[in-house]
Amino acid sequence: MAEPSYFLVLLLFFCSLFLKSQSFDFVYNGFNGSDLVLDGYARIKDKALKLTDRSQNVIGHAFFPKPIPMFKNSSLDVSTFSTHFVFQIVPSDANRGGYGFAFILSPSTQLFGAQGGHYLGVLNPSNDGKSSNHLFIVEFDTVTGYNETSDRYGNHIGINVNGMNSIASESASYYKGTQKKEDVDLEEKEPIQAWIDYDGLAKQVNVTVSPLSVSKPIKPLISIFIDLSPVMKDYMYAGFSAATGEKKASSHYILGWSLKLNGFSDPLDVSQFSPIPAEQSSSSQNKLKRALIVTFSVVLFILLLALLSIFVYRKVMKFDVLEDWELDCPHRFRYKDLHVATRGFKESEIIGVGGFGTVYKGVLRATGAEVAVKKIISNDTLKGTREFAAEIESLGRLRHKHLVNLQGWCKNKSNLLLVYDYVPNGSLHSLLYSSKKGTVLSWEQRFNIIKGIASGLLYLHEEWEKVVIHRDVKSSNVLIDRNMNARLGDFGLARLYDHGQNSHTTNVVGTIGYIAPELTRTGKASKSTDVFAYGILLLEVACGRTPVVYQPDRNVILVDRILDCLQMSNIFDAVDPKLNSTYTIEEMELVLGLGLLCSHRKPEARPTMRQVIRYLNRDEILPVFDNLNSFGSKRADQIRSRFKALGLTDDSIITTSSIHSSSVGEMSSSSFEITGR
Ligand SMILES: *[C@@H]1O[C@H](CO)[C@@H](O)[C@H](O)[C@H]1NC(C)=O
Ligand SMILES: *[C@@H]1O[C@H](CO)[C@@H](O)[C@H](O)[C@H]1NC(C)=O
Ligand SMILES: *[C@@H]1O[C@H](CO)[C@@H](O)[C@H](O)[C@H]1NC(C)=O
Ligand SMILES: *[C@@H]1O[C@H](CO)[C@@H](O)[C@H](O)[C@H]1NC(C)=O
């Protein structure tokens, strides 16, 4: 009688042994990284299992290392199992968290070809939904969109088999009691717990979530009947998968996890859970670091770019760095163009060197026009002021056939470049004193030149909108064009040159021999001082001699010589011998007389340019010397009386040698700073 009971006890014992061998459970109250199978981003951090961080498009997997025997021996039914875990999702910012994580039972710890985003790192478009996957998935998805009809909620939990399409899904929430539902925000910055329970006999899956502070709700969120036996293989690995996506990324943490076959999972010891790592701060530090690095490199890059472009700009434009106001100057040339035109200011292109600077011949590439470029090395007074530019601009508007027209200008560092018409035959000075044969200017040409200069000067003095004082009338400033017409150059330049200087340091600008006596005293140039210089020029043209001939013993003043001739013998003795006496007596007489009158010591005695032209055209008879020839040998007192007739009462002027030479005497004294040739 006792034996059967003995056998029963033995059977029960073996049965219990057998059942014990079927038991399978584990509890992680925090992770220490020793045993889980990790893959992708997944790692253990501060006792938490971190599946992904907040980088875009990352995947993380973590599996319990031992496979779970899903079927009881000889049973066709999947064993009852339950699992309980605590998770936390930390989105990258308020709106952009994603995509989520999933609890999975998988035949392998390797999920080949798994994609992120909506596939949560579990599947990919080609294997999604295939029964050969043998996957049981409970997704905790924070993004709407894989299947708009079934996965309706961004913040939802779904039960899937073999694919990402949920068999059942619910917005994350829990029941208080049996009716009242409380929402659970999966991305809430506090831990959430979840339970997944499968009843192998009833073939029922229950999924429940609640905040960590709330104990397991009685009513599960999702409860469906499903037979997992076709899904499960004999041995399955339990684990988690998480993924982030494009723009949407969260850190996914599992803080604790337990699983049990054939029974409810052991309750987790919440007190052992460490708070999740200081994600916010560390990540924001990283973010800050990254932002700083990015900002720094961007700034550096922009700075380099700016430097480079300035460098290139300077290189290309040479020194054409303009001040704003220079842009409204129509006569302004670009330095680059002038540089090209004069072949880099080559020495071989020099056509003249004068007091103000060097003159280069140039050909403007744009128009092919020949120009003369005068390069003036300035002193400080040339510093680019608006007024200065205005002055040149205004000179640029002067146009007359007997002027060398100023086409434009350019300011470059301390250089001023003036661009003039190119006049081919050189200066009157060079033609008068040329030693070359056959280049002697005929009287006809000379008389024409004299008239031309007068016409140009009249234009400057009276015919333009403003009075322009030339200040440096002389033979080397008269250029002769193709038709042997005179063209007066360098007008107004002297004024530019001493522009802005204080009156007490005035430079007398002009050329020795052409400077009116009062100019050396007052320093004030006027129309009358121009007329004086013109008078000297007339005498120079008639006599073919420079105003002052420098000789070792005694400098010969041209005017003195003429007056000597006048007194001693015949004024025509002073005439340029190169003319070979081929000239019109009346014209010569007129020119000599007018020359003397214009270069009169007294400014009041000098005619205006308009009068000069009337005399030259014989519209008016020169009053004093109407019959000069007839008293060529007469005495000085006769001349004196003639001058008196003009109303010039100062007796001293009649002393012939002092009429003009006194001025020269003053000029050569060093009491005045004389600028120029
Ligand atoms: C890691 O955790 C497991 C399970 O909780 C435990 O058995 C093991 O001793 C721990 N190892 C360390 C180094 O803490
Ligand atoms: C379990 O089943 C296998 C065959 O499926 C068998 O070999 C084994 O002996 C069984 N174990 C028990 C304890 O019944
Ligand atoms: C979306 O869900 C519906 C209903 O469950 C299903 O019929 C459909 O096939 C799903 N679409 C995709 C693309 O999985
Ligand atoms: C699932 O939930 C239902 C309804 O609350 C309950 O009757 C059943 O016992 C649960 N099953 C498991 C395995 O928790």
XYZ file of N, CA, C and O in Angstrom, residues 530-627:
392
model
N 50.057 136.301 -65.222
C 50.057 135.455 -66.421
C 50.415 136.286 -67.657
O 51.162 135.826 -68.536
N 49.870 137.494 -67.713
C 50.145 138.358 -68.864
C 51.639 138.701 -68.908
O 52.257 138.719 -69.975
N 52.209 138.924 -67.729
C 53.637 139.199 -67.660
C 54.427 138.058 -68.299
O 55.273 138.260 -69.171
N 54.108 136.859 -67.864
C 54.821 135.697 -68.385
C 54.597 135.542 -69.890
O 55.515 135.178 -70.645
N 53.385 135.873 -70.316
C 53.091 135.805 -71.745
C 53.954 136.796 -72.517
O 54.478 136.474 -73.597
N 54.131 137.998 -71.941
C 54.976 139.010 -72.567
C 56.396 138.511 -72.741
O 57.004 138.637 -73.815
N 56.918 137.888 -71.706
C 58.271 137.332 -71.784
C 58.332 136.276 -72.883
O 59.279 136.191 -73.662
N 57.261 135.482 -72.945
C 57.194 134.432 -73.954
C 57.217 135.020 -75.372
O 57.870 134.476 -76.272
N 56.515 136.136 -75.550
C 56.524 136.802 -76.858
C 57.945 137.194 -77.252
O 58.400 136.945 -78.379
N 58.635 137.800 -76.315
C 60.003 138.233 -76.579
C 60.891 137.032 -76.896
O 61.744 137.068 -77.774
N 60.658 135.973 -76.166
C 61.440 134.754 -76.344
C 61.248 134.194 -77.760
O 62.210 133.795 -78.425
N 59.991 134.189 -78.196
C 59.686 133.642 -79.522
C 60.312 134.516 -80.614
O 60.861 134.017 -81.606
N 60.260 135.821 -80.407
C 60.802 136.735 -81.406
C 62.312 136.672 -81.459
O 62.919 136.704 -82.532
N 62.925 136.540 -80.299
C 64.377 136.632 -80.239
C 65.085 135.286 -80.251
O 66.298 135.218 -80.438
N 64.321 134.228 -79.993
C 64.934 132.905 -79.971
C 65.933 132.759 -78.833
O 66.911 132.015 -78.942
N 65.691 133.461 -77.764
C 66.586 133.383 -76.604
C 65.773 133.162 -75.336
O 64.655 133.681 -75.215
N 66.330 132.435 -74.404
C 65.621 132.211 -73.143
C 65.577 133.515 -72.351
O 66.445 134.373 -72.537
N 64.621 133.675 -71.457
C 64.473 134.927 -70.701
C 65.732 135.296 -69.926
O 66.052 136.457 -69.786
N 66.410 134.279 -69.457
C 67.666 134.534 -68.761
C 68.701 133.594 -69.360
O 68.465 132.394 -69.460
N 69.805 134.177 -69.799
C 70.889 133.331 -70.278
C 71.957 133.342 -69.194
O 72.467 134.395 -68.821
N 72.199 132.163 -68.681
C 73.147 132.085 -67.583
C 74.568 132.063 -68.116
O 74.914 131.224 -68.949
N 75.332 133.020 -67.669
C 76.731 133.062 -68.050
C 77.560 133.214 -66.791
O 77.094 133.795 -65.807
N 78.783 132.735 -66.841
C 79.598 132.732 -65.624
C 79.781 134.133 -65.020
O 79.606 134.314 -63.816
N 80.093 135.107 -65.885
C 80.363 136.432 -65.331
C 79.090 137.220 -65.033
O 78.920 137.799 -63.975
N 78.145 137.129 -65.958
C 76.947 137.949 -65.769
C 75.778 137.287 -66.495
O 75.880 136.940 -67.660
N 74.677 137.113 -65.803
C 73.502 136.542 -66.448
C 72.888 137.592 -67.366
O 72.746 138.756 -66.993
N 72.544 137.152 -68.560
C 71.959 138.092 -69.508
C 70.447 137.977 -69.462
O 69.886 136.903 -69.693
N 69.832 139.099 -69.136
C 68.380 139.141 -69.090
C 67.895 139.566 -70.470
O 68.333 140.579 -71.012
N 66.990 138.774 -71.023
C 66.529 139.009 -72.395
C 65.969 140.417 -72.574
O 66.285 141.123 -73.541
N 65.156 140.820 -71.621
C 64.518 142.136 -71.730
C 65.569 143.249 -71.780
O 65.479 144.179 -72.588
N 66.573 143.114 -70.931
C 67.643 144.109 -70.927
C 68.311 144.183 -72.291
O 68.602 145.241 -72.822
N 68.502 142.997 -72.843
C 69.166 142.936 -74.134
C 68.347 143.649 -75.200
O 68.857 144.421 -76.010
N 67.046 143.418 -75.174
C 66.174 144.039 -76.165
C 66.200 145.558 -75.996
O 66.328 146.312 -76.967
N 66.135 145.973 -74.745
C 66.132 147.418 -74.498
C 67.485 148.044 -74.868
O 67.550 149.166 -75.367
N 68.526 147.276 -74.640
C 69.852 147.738 -75.065
C 69.872 147.974 -76.569
O 70.319 149.003 -77.062
N 69.336 146.938 -77.265
C 69.294 147.054 -78.718
C 68.492 148.286 -79.133
O 68.854 149.019 -80.047
N 67.398 148.439 -78.407
C 66.524 149.554 -78.710
C 67.256 150.875 -78.539
O 67.143 151.793 -79.354
N 68.041 150.950 -77.495
C 68.742 152.190 -77.194
C 69.969 152.390 -78.082
O 70.199 153.450 -78.618
N 70.721 151.326 -78.217
C 72.003 151.437 -78.895
C 71.841 151.570 -80.400
O 72.441 152.415 -81.035
N 71.035 150.671 -80.913
C 71.000 150.664 -82.370
C 69.588 150.449 -82.877
O 68.781 151.376 -82.967
N 69.275 149.233 -83.119
C 68.022 148.892 -83.754
C 67.410 147.728 -83.005
O 68.079 146.729 -82.747
N 66.165 147.834 -82.655
C 65.525 146.763 -81.873
C 65.523 145.448 -82.631
O 65.549 144.363 -82.047
N 65.566 145.515 -83.932
C 65.540 144.295 -84.721
C 66.843 143.513 -84.619
O 66.914 142.375 -85.045
N 67.861 144.155 -84.041
C 69.093 143.409 -83.786
C 68.862 142.276 -82.792
O 69.628 141.314 -82.732
N 67.803 142.435 -82.003
C 67.518 141.411 -80.983
C 66.793 140.197 -81.553
O 66.684 139.160 -80.904
N 66.283 140.338 -82.756
C 65.478 139.266 -83.350
C 66.320 138.010 -83.588
O 67.511 138.087 -83.862
N 65.656 136.872 -83.462
C 66.303 135.567 -83.633
C 67.023 135.488 -84.971
O 66.393 135.577 -86.027
N 68.356 135.355 -84.948
C 69.100 135.297 -86.204
C 68.706 134.093 -87.060
O 68.851 134.117 -88.277
N 68.139 133.040 -86.408
C 67.751 131.851 -87.174
C 66.631 132.155 -88.169
O 66.388 131.394 -89.101
N 65.946 133.251 -87.937
C 64.870 133.628 -88.857
C 65.424 134.163 -90.182
O 64.684 134.286 -91.164
N 66.702 134.471 -90.145
C 67.337 134.935 -91.376
C 66.650 136.173 -91.964
O 66.542 136.301 -93.177
N 66.186 136.991 -91.082
C 65.503 138.235 -91.477
C 64.271 138.023 -92.343
O 63.809 138.944 -93.017
N 63.748 136.775 -92.305
C 62.513 136.563 -93.065
C 61.335 136.664 -92.104
O 60.908 135.681 -91.501
N 60.862 137.843 -91.939
C 59.677 138.083 -91.113
C 59.022 139.371 -91.558
O 59.619 140.193 -92.257
N 57.790 139.534 -91.160
C 57.066 140.744 -91.473
C 57.444 141.799 -90.445
O 57.300 141.559 -89.239
N 57.954 142.887 -90.889
C 58.427 143.944 -89.992
C 57.332 144.371 -89.017
O 57.554 144.441 -87.810
N 56.146 144.578 -89.552
C 55.054 145.089 -88.706
C 54.715 144.103 -87.588
O 54.495 144.470 -86.446
N 54.689 142.822 -87.986
C 54.341 141.803 -86.995
C 55.441 141.695 -85.931
O 55.164 141.594 -84.742
N 56.666 141.741 -86.386
C 57.789 141.653 -85.461
C 57.776 142.828 -84.495
O 57.947 142.664 -83.286
N 57.534 143.962 -85.044
C 57.459 145.184 -84.248
C 56.346 145.056 -83.201
O 56.521 145.352 -82.018
N 55.220 144.561 -83.693
C 54.063 144.369 -82.805
C 54.387 143.393 -81.679
O 54.116 143.649 -80.504
N 55.026 142.293 -82.042
C 55.308 141.259 -81.044
C 56.321 141.757 -80.016
O 56.145 141.573 -78.806
N 57.364 142.420 -80.481
C 58.361 142.941 -79.546
C 57.750 143.998 -78.639
O 57.940 143.990 -77.416
N 57.002 144.898 -79.244
C 56.374 145.967 -78.456
C 55.379 145.405 -77.459
O 55.376 145.758 -76.272
N 54.568 144.467 -77.925
C 53.562 143.854 -77.044
C 54.243 143.069 -75.925
O 53.808 143.090 -74.775
N 55.342 142.419 -76.286
C 56.106 141.669 -75.291
C 56.600 142.579 -74.187
O 56.487 142.261 -72.995
N 57.135 143.700 -74.583
C 57.641 144.647 -73.593
C 56.500 145.199 -72.737
O 56.633 145.323 -71.521
N 55.379 145.494 -73.412
C 54.242 146.047 -72.681
C 53.675 145.047 -71.669
O 53.391 145.380 -70.521
N 53.540 143.812 -72.130
C 52.976 142.779 -71.248
C 53.895 142.490 -70.061
O 53.434 142.190 -68.964
N 55.199 142.550 -70.297
C 56.130 142.247 -69.214
C 56.522 143.515 -68.468
O 57.604 143.586 -67.881
N 55.646 144.468 -68.536
C 55.895 145.716 -67.814
C 55.931 145.454 -66.328
O 55.198 144.619 -65.796
N 56.827 146.185 -65.673
C 57.026 146.004 -64.247
C 55.751 146.316 -63.457
O 55.459 145.685 -62.437
N 55.035 147.271 -63.935
C 53.795 147.669 -63.254
C 52.624 146.841 -63.778
O 52.314 146.892 -64.977
N 51.935 146.150 -62.946
C 50.812 145.348 -63.416
C 49.747 146.178 -64.152
O 49.148 145.706 -65.124
N 49.577 147.405 -63.684
C 48.536 148.251 -64.288
C 48.842 148.576 -65.742
O 47.945 148.851 -66.535
N 50.131 148.565 -66.092
C 50.514 148.913 -67.449
C 50.239 147.777 -68.428
O 50.159 147.989 -69.632
N 50.088 146.578 -67.894
C 49.938 145.416 -68.767
C 48.513 145.348 -69.320
O 47.543 145.629 -68.602
N 48.369 144.952 -70.554
C 47.025 144.786 -71.108
C 46.378 143.495 -70.602
O 47.056 142.645 -70.023
N 45.094 143.369 -70.817
C 44.441 142.084 -70.533
C 44.645 141.189 -71.746
O 45.041 141.642 -72.811
N 44.324 139.919 -71.589
C 44.488 138.998 -72.714
C 43.545 139.360 -73.856
O 43.859 139.152 -75.026
N 42.389 139.907 -73.491
C 41.456 140.296 -74.547
C 42.054 141.427 -75.400
O 41.997 141.390 -76.630
N 42.684 142.378 -74.686
C 43.353 143.465 -75.410
C 44.503 142.927 -76.249
O 44.690 143.334 -77.380
N 45.247 142.019 -75.670
C 46.385 141.429 -76.385
C 45.924 140.884 -77.727
O 46.561 141.102 -78.761
N 44.781 140.189 -77.695
C 44.285 139.596 -78.938
C 43.865 140.674 -79.930
O 44.096 140.563 -81.135
N 43.288 141.735 -79.383
C 42.914 142.851 -80.275
C 44.159 143.451 -80.946
O 44.159 143.749 -82.125
N 45.242 143.569 -80.163
C 46.484 144.091 -80.737
C 47.018 143.143 -81.801
O 47.416 143.541 -82.884
N 47.013 141.852 -81.437
C 47.575 140.878 -82.366
C 46.770 140.805 -83.664
O 47.320 140.541 -84.720
N 45.483 141.029 -83.552
C 44.636 141.011 -84.747
C 44.594 142.370 -85.448
O 43.847 142.535 -86.407
N 45.331 143.282 -84.882
C 45.378 144.655 -85.391
C 44.006 145.333 -85.376
O 43.707 146.199 -86.187
N 43.192 144.888 -84.479
C 41.924 145.591 -84.272
C 42.200 146.895 -83.524
O 41.399 147.817 -83.531
N 43.326 146.931 -82.864
C 43.691 148.100 -82.080
C 45.188 148.303 -82.292
O 45.925 147.319 -82.413
N 45.608 149.534 -82.364
C 47.027 149.799 -82.584
C 47.717 149.926 -81.243
O 47.217 150.575 -80.325
N 48.825 149.243 -81.128
C 49.611 149.318 -79.904
C 50.032 150.774 -79.709
O 50.734 151.337 -80.539
N 49.605 151.413 -78.630
C 49.768 152.865 -78.553
C 51.223 153.328 -78.476
O 51.604 154.287 -79.139
N 52.021 152.655 -77.707
C 53.367 153.165 -77.446
C 54.290 153.002 -78.641
O 54.964 153.921 -79.076
N 54.250 151.804 -79.127
C 55.272 151.461 -80.110
C 54.727 151.472 -81.530
O 55.153 150.708 -82.364
N 53.761 152.343 -81.779
C 53.159 152.355 -83.098
C 54.191 152.612 -84.193
O 54.042 152.198 -85.311
N 55.270 153.274 -83.809
C 56.297 153.538 -84.805
C 57.673 153.240 -84.238
O 58.596 154.026 -84.324
